[in-house]
């Protein structure tokens, strides 16, 4: 099975925690284009890296299984989504099963997630 070579990772604030001065819901506060490294992450899925982010992404379901942002785990109150990069353009994946929320110490709230 061939794996996508690039994804765009988008970080969003959780919509239920909007505060004065916070970005509008649905506005990414950071994004990065990551490329396949050829390595397998500790989660067992292909590793992607670029622009300060490293992610293990399940190519079958497009689920982020693990994520580091600037070498650290995902901050509390952030949600991650991915878009597959096709011919240099991004196609945003739906949220169903393709997003992670930082909810607990050292964990991303993703089915089967672990830190890379």
Short mmCIF file of C-alpha atoms in Angstrom, two decimals:
data_model
loop_
_atom_site.label_atom_id
_atom_site.label_comp_id
_atom_site.label_asym_id
_atom_site.label_seq_id
_atom_site.Cartn_x
_atom_site.Cartn_y
_atom_site.Cartn_z
CA UNK A 1 0.00 0.00 0.00
CA UNK A 2 1.43 3.39 -0.91
CA UNK A 3 1.28 6.06 1.74
CA UNK A 4 0.58 9.76 1.12
CA UNK A 5 3.90 11.60 1.04
CA UNK A 6 2.66 14.89 2.52
CA UNK A 7 0.00 16.14 4.91
CA UNK A 8 -0.84 19.55 6.26
CA UNK A 9 -1.34 19.54 10.03
CA UNK A 10 -3.63 22.24 11.40
CA UNK A 11 -3.88 23.21 15.09
CA UNK A 12 -7.13 24.74 16.35
CA UNK A 13 -8.25 26.02 19.74
CA UNK A 14 -11.13 23.97 21.13
CA UNK A 15 -14.34 25.86 20.27
CA UNK A 16 -15.98 25.52 23.70
CA UNK A 17 -13.13 27.48 25.34
CA UNK A 18 -13.44 30.70 23.37
CA UNK A 19 -12.31 33.71 25.36
CA UNK A 20 -12.08 37.41 24.55
CA UNK A 21 -9.36 37.88 21.98
CA UNK A 22 -9.28 34.20 21.02
CA UNK A 23 -9.33 33.29 17.32
CA UNK A 24 -12.72 32.59 15.78
CA UNK A 25 -13.77 28.91 15.97
CA UNK A 26 -12.53 27.10 12.90
CA UNK A 27 -9.46 29.34 12.52
CA UNK A 28 -6.18 27.43 12.62
CA UNK A 29 -3.65 29.02 14.95
CA UNK A 30 -0.75 27.09 13.42
CA UNK A 31 -0.15 24.84 10.45
CA UNK A 32 2.71 22.81 9.08
CA UNK A 33 3.33 20.76 5.97
CA UNK A 34 4.89 17.47 6.97
CA UNK A 35 6.53 14.95 4.64
CA UNK A 36 7.06 11.22 5.05
CA UNK A 37 10.43 10.50 6.65
CA UNK A 38 10.55 6.83 5.68
CA UNK A 39 10.68 5.91 9.37
CA UNK A 40 8.06 4.24 11.52
CA UNK A 41 7.11 6.05 14.73
CA UNK A 42 6.78 4.44 18.14
CA UNK A 43 3.04 4.09 17.50
CA UNK A 44 3.83 1.74 14.59
CA UNK A 45 2.58 4.17 11.92
CA UNK A 46 4.61 6.09 9.33
CA UNK A 47 6.41 9.18 10.66
CA UNK A 48 5.95 12.58 9.02
CA UNK A 49 7.99 15.69 9.89
CA UNK A 50 8.35 19.32 8.89
CA UNK A 51 7.92 22.93 10.01
CA UNK A 52 8.49 22.05 13.68
CA UNK A 53 6.00 19.17 13.84
CA UNK A 54 6.48 15.40 13.94
CA UNK A 55 3.49 13.10 13.60
CA UNK A 56 2.72 9.42 13.33
CA UNK A 57 -0.22 9.18 10.92
CA UNK A 58 -2.29 6.11 10.05
CA UNK A 59 -2.42 6.33 6.23
CA UNK A 60 -5.53 4.13 6.02
CA UNK A 61 -7.75 6.25 8.28
CA UNK A 62 -5.74 9.53 8.15
CA UNK A 63 -5.74 9.57 11.96
CA UNK A 64 -2.98 11.38 13.84
CA UNK A 65 -1.74 8.71 16.24
CA UNK A 66 1.03 10.80 17.88
CA UNK A 67 2.17 14.41 17.59
CA UNK A 68 5.06 16.60 18.75
CA UNK A 69 4.99 20.38 18.21
CA UNK A 70 8.41 22.00 18.48
CA UNK A 71 9.59 18.87 20.32
CA UNK A 72 6.77 18.95 22.90
CA UNK A 73 3.45 17.19 23.26
CA UNK A 74 0.27 18.93 22.13
CA UNK A 75 -0.75 21.75 24.50
CA UNK A 76 -3.99 21.54 26.46
CA UNK A 77 -7.01 23.05 24.71
CA UNK A 78 -5.76 22.41 21.18
CA UNK A 79 -7.23 20.18 18.50
CA UNK A 80 -5.27 18.79 15.54
CA UNK A 81 -6.67 18.05 12.09
CA UNK A 82 -4.92 16.97 8.93
CA UNK A 83 -5.34 17.58 5.23
CA UNK A 84 -3.77 15.30 2.63
CA UNK A 85 -1.57 17.28 0.26
CA UNK A 86 -2.42 16.33 -3.32
CA UNK A 87 -0.32 17.98 -6.00
CA UNK A 88 0.73 20.75 -3.61
CA UNK A 89 -2.79 21.63 -2.47
CA UNK A 90 -4.50 20.58 0.72
CA UNK A 91 -7.78 18.74 1.03
CA UNK A 92 -9.12 18.96 4.57
CA UNK A 93 -10.25 15.71 6.08
CA UNK A 94 -13.52 15.60 7.99
CA UNK A 95 -13.37 15.61 11.79
CA UNK A 96 -14.88 12.15 12.11
CA UNK A 97 -12.07 10.08 13.62
CA UNK A 98 -9.34 12.39 12.38
CA UNK A 99 -8.76 14.81 15.21
CA UNK A 100 -6.95 14.75 18.51
CA UNK A 101 -7.60 16.83 21.58
CA UNK A 102 -5.11 17.42 24.34
CA UNK A 103 -7.09 16.45 27.43
CA UNK A 104 -4.81 14.79 29.95
CA UNK A 105 -1.26 14.78 31.19
CA UNK A 106 0.98 13.29 28.52
CA UNK A 107 -1.81 12.00 26.29
CA UNK A 108 -3.61 13.05 23.15
CA UNK A 109 -7.26 12.00 23.07
CA UNK A 110 -6.93 9.91 19.93
CA UNK A 111 -7.91 6.24 19.63
CA UNK A 112 -4.69 4.33 20.28
CA UNK A 113 -2.61 7.51 20.59
CA UNK A 114 0.80 7.60 22.17
CA UNK A 115 3.57 10.15 22.25
CA UNK A 116 6.13 9.70 19.45
#
